[in-house]
CSV table of C-alpha atoms in Angstrom, one decimal:
chain,number,residue,atom,x,y,z
F,1,MET,CA,-38.9,94.7,197.3
F,2,PRO,CA,-37.9,97.1,200.1
F,3,ALA,CA,-38.0,100.7,198.9
F,4,GLN,CA,-34.4,101.4,200.0
F,5,LEU,CA,-33.2,99.0,197.2
F,6,LYS,CA,-33.6,101.9,194.8
F,7,LYS,CA,-30.9,103.8,196.6
F,8,ILE,CA,-28.4,100.9,196.5
F,9,SER,CA,-25.0,102.4,195.4
F,10,GLU,CA,-23.0,101.5,192.3
F,11,SER,CA,-20.3,99.9,194.5
F,12,THR,CA,-22.8,97.8,196.3
F,13,ILE,CA,-24.2,96.5,193.0
F,14,HIS,CA,-20.7,95.8,192.0
F,15,ARG,CA,-20.0,93.8,195.2
F,16,LEU,CA,-23.4,91.9,194.8
F,17,SER,CA,-22.1,90.7,191.4
F,18,ILE,CA,-18.9,89.5,193.1
F,19,TYR,CA,-20.9,87.7,196.0
F,20,TYR,CA,-23.1,86.2,193.4
F,21,ARG,CA,-20.1,84.7,191.6
F,22,ALA,CA,-18.6,83.5,194.9
F,23,LEU,CA,-21.9,81.8,195.9
F,24,ALA,CA,-22.2,80.1,192.5
F,25,ALA,CA,-18.7,78.7,193.0
F,26,LEU,CA,-19.6,77.5,196.5
F,27,GLU,CA,-22.8,75.9,195.3
F,28,LYS,CA,-20.7,73.9,192.8
F,29,GLU,CA,-18.6,72.7,195.7
F,30,ASN,CA,-21.8,71.6,197.5
F,31,ARG,CA,-21.3,74.1,200.4
F,32,THR,CA,-24.6,74.8,202.2
F,33,THR,CA,-23.6,77.8,204.3
F,34,ILE,CA,-20.9,80.5,204.3
F,35,SER,CA,-20.0,83.1,207.0
F,36,SER,CA,-19.6,86.8,206.3
F,37,LYS,CA,-16.0,86.4,207.3
F,38,GLU,CA,-15.2,83.8,204.7
F,39,LEU,CA,-17.2,85.6,202.0
F,40,ALA,CA,-15.2,88.8,202.9
F,41,LYS,CA,-11.9,87.0,202.8
F,42,ARG,CA,-12.4,85.7,199.3
F,43,ASP,CA,-12.6,89.2,197.9
F,44,LYS,CA,-10.5,91.2,200.3
F,45,LEU,CA,-13.4,93.0,201.9
F,46,THR,CA,-14.3,93.3,205.6
F,47,PRO,CA,-17.0,91.0,207.2
F,48,ALA,CA,-18.8,94.2,208.3
F,49,GLN,CA,-19.0,95.4,204.7
F,50,VAL,CA,-20.4,92.1,203.6
F,51,ARG,CA,-23.0,92.1,206.4
F,52,LYS,CA,-24.0,95.6,205.6
F,53,ASP,CA,-24.4,94.9,201.9
F,54,LEU,CA,-26.5,91.8,202.5
F,55,SER,CA,-28.6,93.5,205.1
F,56,PHE,CA,-30.3,95.3,202.2
F,57,PHE,CA,-32.2,92.1,201.6
F,58,GLY,CA,-33.7,92.1,205.1
F,59,SER,CA,-32.6,89.6,207.7
F,60,PHE,CA,-30.6,86.8,206.4
F,61,GLY,CA,-28.2,84.3,207.8
F,62,THR,CA,-27.9,83.0,211.3
F,63,ARG,CA,-25.3,84.1,213.8
F,64,GLY,CA,-22.7,81.3,214.1
F,65,LEU,CA,-24.0,79.4,211.1
F,66,GLY,CA,-23.7,82.0,208.3
F,67,TYR,CA,-25.7,82.5,205.2
F,68,PRO,CA,-27.5,79.8,203.3
F,69,VAL,CA,-25.6,79.6,200.0
F,70,VAL,CA,-28.3,78.6,197.6
F,71,GLU,CA,-31.0,80.9,199.1
F,72,LEU,CA,-28.7,83.9,199.2
F,73,ARG,CA,-27.5,83.3,195.6
F,74,ASN,CA,-31.2,83.1,194.4
F,75,ARG,CA,-32.0,86.2,196.4
F,76,ILE,CA,-29.2,88.2,194.8
F,77,ALA,CA,-30.1,86.8,191.3
F,78,GLU,CA,-33.7,88.0,191.8
F,79,ILE,CA,-32.6,91.5,192.8
F,80,MET,CA,-30.1,91.8,190.1
F,81,GLY,CA,-32.3,90.4,187.4
F,82,LEU,CA,-30.0,87.4,186.8
F,83,ASN,CA,-32.7,84.7,187.0
F,84,ARG,CA,-34.0,85.5,183.6
F,85,LEU,CA,-32.8,85.8,180.0
F,86,TRP,CA,-31.9,89.2,178.6
F,87,ASN,CA,-31.8,89.8,174.9
F,88,VAL,CA,-28.7,91.6,173.8
F,89,ALA,CA,-27.7,93.1,170.5
F,90,LEU,CA,-24.0,93.7,169.7
F,91,VAL,CA,-23.2,96.5,167.3
F,92,GLY,CA,-19.7,96.3,165.6
F,93,VAL,CA,-17.7,93.1,165.1
F,94,GLY,CA,-14.2,94.5,165.0
F,95,ASN,CA,-11.5,93.3,167.5
F,96,ILE,CA,-13.5,93.9,170.7
F,97,GLY,CA,-16.9,93.0,169.2
F,98,SER,CA,-15.7,89.7,167.8
F,99,ALA,CA,-14.2,88.8,171.2
F,100,LEU,CA,-17.5,89.7,172.9
F,101,ALA,CA,-19.5,87.7,170.4
F,102,GLN,CA,-17.5,84.6,171.5
F,103,TYR,CA,-17.4,85.3,175.2
F,104,LYS,CA,-19.1,82.3,176.7
F,105,GLU,CA,-19.7,83.8,180.2
F,106,PHE,CA,-22.4,86.1,178.8
F,107,ALA,CA,-24.8,83.2,177.9
F,108,LYS,CA,-24.0,81.5,181.3
F,109,GLN,CA,-25.2,84.6,183.1
F,110,GLY,CA,-28.4,84.9,181.0
F,111,PHE,CA,-27.1,87.5,178.5
F,112,ASN,CA,-28.2,86.1,175.2
F,113,ILE,CA,-26.5,87.8,172.2
F,114,LYS,CA,-29.4,87.5,169.8
F,115,LEU,CA,-28.4,90.0,167.1
F,116,ILE,CA,-25.1,91.2,165.7
F,117,PHE,CA,-24.8,94.3,163.5
F,118,ASP,CA,-22.0,95.8,161.3
F,119,ASN,CA,-21.7,98.3,158.5
F,120,ASP,CA,-19.0,96.4,156.6
F,121,LEU,CA,-20.5,94.7,153.5
F,122,ARG,CA,-17.9,91.9,153.9
F,123,LYS,CA,-19.2,91.1,157.3
F,124,ILE,CA,-23.0,91.5,156.7
F,125,GLY,CA,-24.6,88.2,156.0
F,126,SER,CA,-21.6,86.2,157.4
F,127,ASN,CA,-22.1,83.7,160.2
F,128,HIS,CA,-20.7,84.7,163.5
F,129,LYS,CA,-20.9,81.7,165.9
F,130,GLY,CA,-24.4,80.8,164.7
F,131,ILE,CA,-25.6,84.4,164.3
F,132,ILE,CA,-25.9,86.0,160.9
F,133,VAL,CA,-24.5,89.6,161.0
F,134,SER,CA,-27.2,92.1,160.1
F,135,ASP,CA,-26.9,95.4,158.3
F,136,VAL,CA,-26.6,98.2,160.8
F,137,ARG,CA,-29.1,100.2,158.7
F,138,ASN,CA,-31.8,97.8,160.1
F,139,LEU,CA,-30.7,98.4,163.7
F,140,LYS,CA,-33.6,100.5,164.9
F,141,SER,CA,-36.3,98.3,163.4
F,142,MET,CA,-34.7,95.0,164.5
F,143,VAL,CA,-34.1,96.0,168.2
F,144,VAL,CA,-37.8,96.6,168.3
F,145,SER,CA,-39.0,93.5,166.4
F,146,GLU,CA,-36.6,91.1,168.2
F,147,ASN,CA,-37.4,92.5,171.7
F,148,ILE,CA,-33.8,93.5,172.5
F,149,ASP,CA,-33.3,94.6,176.1
F,150,ILE,CA,-29.6,95.7,176.1
F,151,VAL,CA,-27.4,97.0,173.3
F,152,ILE,CA,-23.6,96.7,173.4
F,153,ILE,CA,-21.8,99.3,171.3
F,154,ALA,CA,-18.4,98.2,170.0
F,155,VAL,CA,-18.0,100.5,167.0
F,156,PRO,CA,-15.3,103.1,166.5
F,157,ALA,CA,-15.6,106.4,168.5
F,158,ALA,CA,-16.6,108.3,165.4
F,159,SER,CA,-19.8,106.3,164.8
F,160,ALA,CA,-20.8,105.5,168.4
F,161,GLN,CA,-23.1,108.4,169.0
F,162,ALA,CA,-25.1,107.7,165.8
F,163,VAL,CA,-25.5,104.1,166.7
F,164,CYS,CA,-26.5,105.2,170.2
F,165,ASP,CA,-29.2,107.6,168.8
F,166,GLU,CA,-30.6,104.8,166.6
F,167,VAL,CA,-31.1,102.3,169.4
F,168,VAL,CA,-32.5,105.0,171.8
F,169,ALA,CA,-35.0,105.9,169.0
F,170,GLY,CA,-35.8,102.1,168.9
F,171,GLY,CA,-36.8,102.3,172.6
F,172,ILE,CA,-33.6,100.7,174.2
F,173,LYS,CA,-33.2,101.7,177.8
F,174,ALA,CA,-29.8,100.0,178.6
F,175,ILE,CA,-26.6,100.5,176.7
F,176,LEU,CA,-23.0,99.2,177.3
F,177,ASN,CA,-20.5,101.3,175.5
F,178,PHE,CA,-17.0,100.1,174.6
F,179,ALA,CA,-16.2,103.1,172.3
F,180,PRO,CA,-13.7,105.5,173.9
F,181,ILE,CA,-16.1,108.5,173.8
F,182,ASN,CA,-18.7,110.0,176.2
F,183,LEU,CA,-22.1,109.2,174.7
F,184,LYS,CA,-25.1,111.4,175.3
F,185,VAL,CA,-28.4,109.6,176.2
F,186,PRO,CA,-31.8,110.8,177.6
F,187,ASP,CA,-32.2,110.6,181.4
F,188,ASP,CA,-34.4,107.4,181.2
F,189,VAL,CA,-31.6,105.4,179.5
F,190,VAL,CA,-29.0,103.7,181.6
F,191,LEU,CA,-25.5,103.9,180.0
F,192,ARG,CA,-22.4,102.1,181.2
F,193,ASN,CA,-19.0,102.6,179.7
F,194,GLN,CA,-16.4,99.9,179.6
F,195,ASN,CA,-13.0,101.4,179.1
F,196,MET,CA,-10.5,98.6,179.1
F,197,CYS,CA,-7.8,101.1,180.3
F,198,ILE,CA,-9.5,101.8,183.7
F,199,GLU,CA,-8.4,98.5,185.4
F,200,LEU,CA,-4.8,99.0,184.2
F,201,GLU,CA,-5.0,102.6,185.6
F,202,HIS,CA,-5.9,101.1,189.0
F,203,LEU,CA,-2.8,98.9,188.8
F,204,ALA,CA,-0.6,101.9,187.7
F,205,PHE,CA,-2.0,103.9,190.7
F,206,ALA,CA,-1.2,101.0,193.1
F,207,LEU,CA,2.4,100.5,191.7
F,208,ASN,CA,3.0,104.3,191.7
F,209,ASN,CA,2.0,104.6,195.3
F,210,LYS,CA,3.5,101.4,196.7
F,211,ASN,CA,6.7,102.8,198.1
F,212,ARG,CA,5.7,106.1,199.4
U,1,MET,CA,2.5,113.6,198.3
U,2,PRO,CA,0.0,114.0,201.1
U,3,ALA,CA,-0.2,111.0,203.4
U,4,GLN,CA,-4.0,110.6,203.0
U,5,LEU,CA,-3.5,109.6,199.3
U,6,LYS,CA,-2.8,106.1,200.5
U,7,LYS,CA,-6.3,105.9,201.8
U,8,ILE,CA,-7.9,107.0,198.6
U,9,SER,CA,-10.9,104.7,197.9
U,10,GLU,CA,-11.3,102.4,194.9
U,11,SER,CA,-14.3,104.5,193.7
U,12,THR,CA,-12.3,107.7,193.9
U,13,ILE,CA,-9.5,106.2,191.8
U,14,HIS,CA,-12.2,105.1,189.4
U,15,ARG,CA,-13.6,108.6,189.2
U,16,LEU,CA,-10.1,110.1,188.8
U,17,SER,CA,-9.7,108.0,185.7
U,18,ILE,CA,-12.9,109.4,184.4
U,19,TYR,CA,-11.9,113.1,185.2
U,20,TYR,CA,-8.6,112.5,183.6
U,21,ARG,CA,-10.3,111.4,180.4
U,22,ALA,CA,-12.7,114.4,180.5
U,23,LEU,CA,-9.8,116.8,181.0
U,24,ALA,CA,-7.9,115.3,178.2
U,25,ALA,CA,-10.9,115.8,175.9
U,26,LEU,CA,-11.3,119.4,177.1
U,27,GLU,CA,-7.6,120.1,176.5
U,28,LYS,CA,-8.1,119.0,172.9
U,29,GLU,CA,-11.0,121.5,172.6
U,30,ASN,CA,-8.5,124.2,173.9
U,31,ARG,CA,-10.5,124.8,177.1
U,32,THR,CA,-8.4,126.3,179.8
U,33,THR,CA,-10.7,126.0,182.8
U,34,ILE,CA,-13.7,123.9,183.9
U,35,SER,CA,-16.1,124.2,186.9
U,36,SER,CA,-16.8,121.4,189.2
U,37,LYS,CA,-20.5,121.7,188.1
U,38,GLU,CA,-19.6,121.1,184.4
U,39,LEU,CA,-17.1,118.3,185.2
U,40,ALA,CA,-19.9,116.7,187.4
U,41,LYS,CA,-22.5,117.0,184.7
U,42,ARG,CA,-20.4,115.2,182.0
U,43,ASP,CA,-20.4,112.1,184.2
U,44,LYS,CA,-23.6,112.3,186.1
U,45,LEU,CA,-21.9,113.1,189.4
U,46,THR,CA,-22.6,115.9,191.9
U,47,PRO,CA,-20.4,119.0,192.0
U,48,ALA,CA,-19.9,118.3,195.7
U,49,GLN,CA,-18.5,114.9,194.9
U,50,VAL,CA,-16.1,116.3,192.3
U,51,ARG,CA,-14.9,119.0,194.7
U,52,LYS,CA,-14.4,116.4,197.4
U,53,ASP,CA,-12.4,114.0,195.1
U,54,LEU,CA,-10.2,116.8,193.8
U,55,SER,CA,-9.6,118.2,197.3
U,56,PHE,CA,-7.3,115.2,197.9
U,57,PHE,CA,-4.7,117.1,195.8
U,58,GLY,CA,-4.7,120.0,198.2
U,59,SER,CA,-6.2,123.3,197.2
U,60,PHE,CA,-7.0,123.6,193.5
U,61,GLY,CA,-9.2,125.7,191.4
U,62,THR,CA,-10.5,129.2,192.0
U,63,ARG,CA,-14.0,130.0,193.1
U,64,GLY,CA,-15.9,131.4,190.1
U,65,LEU,CA,-13.2,130.4,187.7
U,66,GLY,CA,-13.0,126.7,188.1
U,67,TYR,CA,-10.1,124.3,187.7
U,68,PRO,CA,-7.2,124.9,185.3
U,69,VAL,CA,-7.6,122.0,182.8
U,70,VAL,CA,-4.0,121.3,181.9
U,71,GLU,CA,-2.6,121.6,185.4
U,72,LEU,CA,-5.4,119.4,186.9
U,73,ARG,CA,-4.9,116.8,184.2
U,74,ASN,CA,-1.1,116.7,184.8
U,75,ARG,CA,-1.7,116.5,188.6
U,76,ILE,CA,-4.0,113.5,188.2
U,77,ALA,CA,-1.6,111.8,185.7
U,78,GLU,CA,1.2,112.2,188.3
U,79,ILE,CA,-0.9,110.7,191.1
U,80,MET,CA,-2.2,107.9,189.0
U,81,GLY,CA,1.2,107.1,187.4
U,82,LEU,CA,-0.1,108.0,183.9
U,83,ASN,CA,2.7,110.3,182.9
U,84,ARG,CA,5.1,107.4,182.3
U,85,LEU,CA,5.3,104.2,180.3
U,86,TRP,CA,4.4,100.9,181.9
U,87,ASN,CA,5.7,97.7,180.4
U,88,VAL,CA,2.9,95.1,180.0
U,89,ALA,CA,3.0,91.4,179.2
U,90,LEU,CA,-0.1,89.8,177.8
U,91,VAL,CA,-0.5,86.0,178.5
U,92,GLY,CA,-3.0,84.2,176.1
U,93,VAL,CA,-4.0,85.3,172.6
U,94,GLY,CA,-7.4,83.7,172.4
U,95,ASN,CA,-10.5,85.8,171.6
U,96,ILE,CA,-10.1,88.3,174.4
U,97,GLY,CA,-6.3,88.3,174.3
U,98,SER,CA,-6.2,89.1,170.6
U,99,ALA,CA,-8.6,91.9,171.0
U,100,LEU,CA,-6.5,93.4,173.8
U,101,ALA,CA,-3.3,93.0,171.8
U,102,GLN,CA,-4.9,95.3,169.2
U,103,TYR,CA,-6.6,97.7,171.6
U,104,LYS,CA,-5.1,101.1,170.6
U,105,GLU,CA,-6.2,103.0,173.8
U,106,PHE,CA,-3.6,101.1,175.9
U,107,ALA,CA,-0.6,102.6,174.1
U,108,LYS,CA,-2.2,106.0,174.2
U,109,GLN,CA,-2.5,105.8,178.0
U,110,GLY,CA,1.1,104.7,178.4
U,111,PHE,CA,0.4,100.9,178.7
U,112,ASN,CA,3.0,99.4,176.3
U,113,ILE,CA,2.3,95.7,175.5
U,114,LYS,CA,5.9,94.6,175.2
U,115,LEU,CA,5.5,90.8,175.4
U,116,ILE,CA,2.8,88.4,174.3
U,117,PHE,CA,2.8,84.7,175.5
U,118,ASP,CA,0.8,81.6,174.5
U,119,ASN,CA,1.2,77.9,174.9
U,120,ASP,CA,-0.2,77.1,171.4
U,121,LEU,CA,2.6,76.0,169.1
U,122,ARG,CA,0.7,77.4,166.1
U,123,LYS,CA,0.8,80.8,167.7
U,124,ILE,CA,4.3,80.8,169.3
U,125,GLY,CA,6.7,82.6,166.9
U,126,SER,CA,3.9,84.3,165.0
U,127,ASN,CA,3.8,88.1,164.6
U,128,HIS,CA,0.9,89.8,166.5
U,129,LYS,CA,0.8,93.5,165.4
U,130,GLY,CA,4.6,93.7,165.5
U,131,ILE,CA,5.2,91.5,168.6
U,132,ILE,CA,6.5,87.9,168.2
U,133,VAL,CA,4.4,85.6,170.4
U,134,SER,CA,6.7,83.9,173.0
U,135,ASP,CA,6.5,80.5,174.5
U,136,VAL,CA,4.7,80.6,177.9
U,137,ARG,CA,7.4,78.4,179.3
U,138,ASN,CA,9.7,81.4,179.2
U,139,LEU,CA,7.2,83.6,181.1
U,140,LYS,CA,9.0,83.9,184.4
U,141,SER,CA,12.4,84.6,183.0
U,142,MET,CA,11.2,87.0,180.4
U,143,VAL,CA,9.0,89.2,182.7
U,144,VAL,CA,12.2,89.7,184.7
U,145,SER,CA,14.6,90.3,181.8
U,146,GLU,CA,12.2,92.6,180.0
U,147,ASN,CA,11.3,94.7,183.1
U,148,ILE,CA,7.6,94.0,182.9
U,149,ASP,CA,5.5,96.0,185.4
U,150,ILE,CA,2.0,94.6,184.8
U,151,VAL,CA,0.8,91.2,183.5
U,152,ILE,CA,-2.6,90.7,181.8
U,153,ILE,CA,-3.9,87.1,182.2
U,154,ALA,CA,-6.2,86.2,179.3
U,155,VAL,CA,-5.9,82.4,179.4
U,156,PRO,CA,-8.7,79.8,180.2
U,157,ALA,CA,-9.8,79.5,183.8
U,158,ALA,CA,-8.1,76.1,184.2
U,159,SER,CA,-4.6,77.5,183.5
U,160,ALA,CA,-4.9,81.0,185.0
U,161,GLN,CA,-3.6,80.1,188.6
U,162,ALA,CA,-0.5,78.5,187.1
U,163,VAL,CA,0.2,81.5,185.0
U,164,CYS,CA,-0.4,83.8,188.0
U,165,ASP,CA,2.0,81.8,190.1
U,166,GLU,CA,4.8,82.0,187.5
U,167,VAL,CA,4.6,85.8,187.1
U,168,VAL,CA,4.4,86.2,190.9
U,169,ALA,CA,7.6,84.1,191.2
U,170,GLY,CA,9.1,86.4,188.6
U,171,GLY,CA,8.5,89.4,190.9
U,172,ILE,CA,5.4,90.9,189.2
U,173,LYS,CA,3.3,93.1,191.7
U,174,ALA,CA,0.4,94.0,189.5
U,175,ILE,CA,-1.9,91.6,187.6
U,176,LEU,CA,-5.1,92.2,185.6
U,177,ASN,CA,-7.1,88.9,185.3
U,178,PHE,CA,-9.7,88.2,182.6
U,179,ALA,CA,-10.1,84.6,183.4
U,180,PRO,CA,-13.4,83.8,185.1
U,181,ILE,CA,-11.8,82.5,188.3
U,182,ASN,CA,-10.7,83.9,191.7
U,183,LEU,CA,-6.9,83.9,191.7
U,184,LYS,CA,-4.8,83.7,194.8
U,185,VAL,CA,-1.9,86.1,195.1
U,186,PRO,CA,0.4,87.1,198.0
U,187,ASP,CA,-0.6,90.3,200.0
U,188,ASP,CA,2.0,92.5,198.2
U,189,VAL,CA,0.6,91.7,194.8
U,190,VAL,CA,-2.3,93.9,193.5
U,191,LEU,CA,-4.8,91.9,191.5
U,192,ARG,CA,-7.7,93.3,189.5
U,193,ASN,CA,-10.3,91.2,187.9
U,194,GLN,CA,-12.0,92.2,184.7
U,195,ASN,CA,-15.2,90.2,184.3
U,196,MET,CA,-17.0,91.4,181.2
U,197,CYS,CA,-20.4,90.4,182.6
U,198,ILE,CA,-20.3,92.8,185.5
U,199,GLU,CA,-21.2,95.9,183.5
U,200,LEU,CA,-24.1,93.9,181.9
U,201,GLU,CA,-25.2,93.0,185.4
U,202,HIS,CA,-25.4,96.6,186.3
U,203,LEU,CA,-27.7,97.2,183.4
U,204,ALA,CA,-29.8,94.2,184.2
U,205,PHE,CA,-30.2,95.5,187.8
U,206,ALA,CA,-31.2,98.9,186.4
U,207,LEU,CA,-33.8,97.4,184.0
U,208,ASN,CA,-35.0,95.0,186.7
U,209,ASN,CA,-35.7,97.8,189.2
U,210,LYS,CA,-36.9,100.5,186.8
U,211,ASN,CA,-40.6,100.3,187.3
U,212,ARG,CA,-40.8,99.4,191.0
């Protein structure tokens, strides 16, 4: 892998996810090639931006013919780590947690929710779409024994840091946090926050600045 | 408002949302000022990036003293359109839709879920946290009569474009889509897609490229 991949920006990674999805859709339609222009148009980007993003992978695509759909999709999958299975543990089966447990796209993209935890005695031991809800007291030991790669935190803000500390102590290096709080993690742990309000705020900004 | 605000990038808007949240937390702690350094540290950004982002608002903050917390928060709220109430309609109360209907942070940020729609006769007429679920057949007329600003689409992929066309016909200019499909909208409509997999893909990328 080229060394400059380490320096790939957050927004590029985000766009790679989008290209990946577009290419998967094109593959289903049996398309063999796609131009940077068409790929750009689908997601309201510029062809130059698309070409720049894809140039990270070295030379790809033929002028006039475009990019080979399957090959490019596989290449992005390889870079992004989407050509393998990731073991995911979900902590908290409240409103958001329950919706996530049933979100079918995760499995399709290789994110296998293997464990579910809660601290509610009425939920522990119950069957959640084929997964028995475990006691959160066993969180640290089970993320180790079940080889969990990624932990999704979907507990209330007040308990999120404690959950986070437990999984970090269990050696977890990647956390997706849905709790509306800034979690503290060591430098070698990657933390992403999913605040459901942020996309609405983008829309509010756009509406607010439409007629100026 | 300065003209260059129109050109503010997507990533800047995203960071403004994050600063806004940090400032709100600081206000609760009764902090009056914050330095670009501290603001940067909270979210793993560089102080230079923070200063650049905030320079969009004209001159702000005093060297050595930092930014005034309340004033800066209000200024960001004004730009982002967060100092007012937005009327939101939610279409689809499946797993994700139900979780969204109960997501308390929306109301805190001024996003008022005023209407909920579904096409399931068992759900229509039922009470969802104080809101009666309406028949999706009345979607177009009700987004108009109830002055809806933003529509959240949380229906299966197969029905998402039809729902989207209805609300666009009803004059809606801002849509947040949770369905795993690329929706087509006219140029004057702002569409944001919330794919729950994207954050997990960022984590997969980070894990995949950790030891290279």
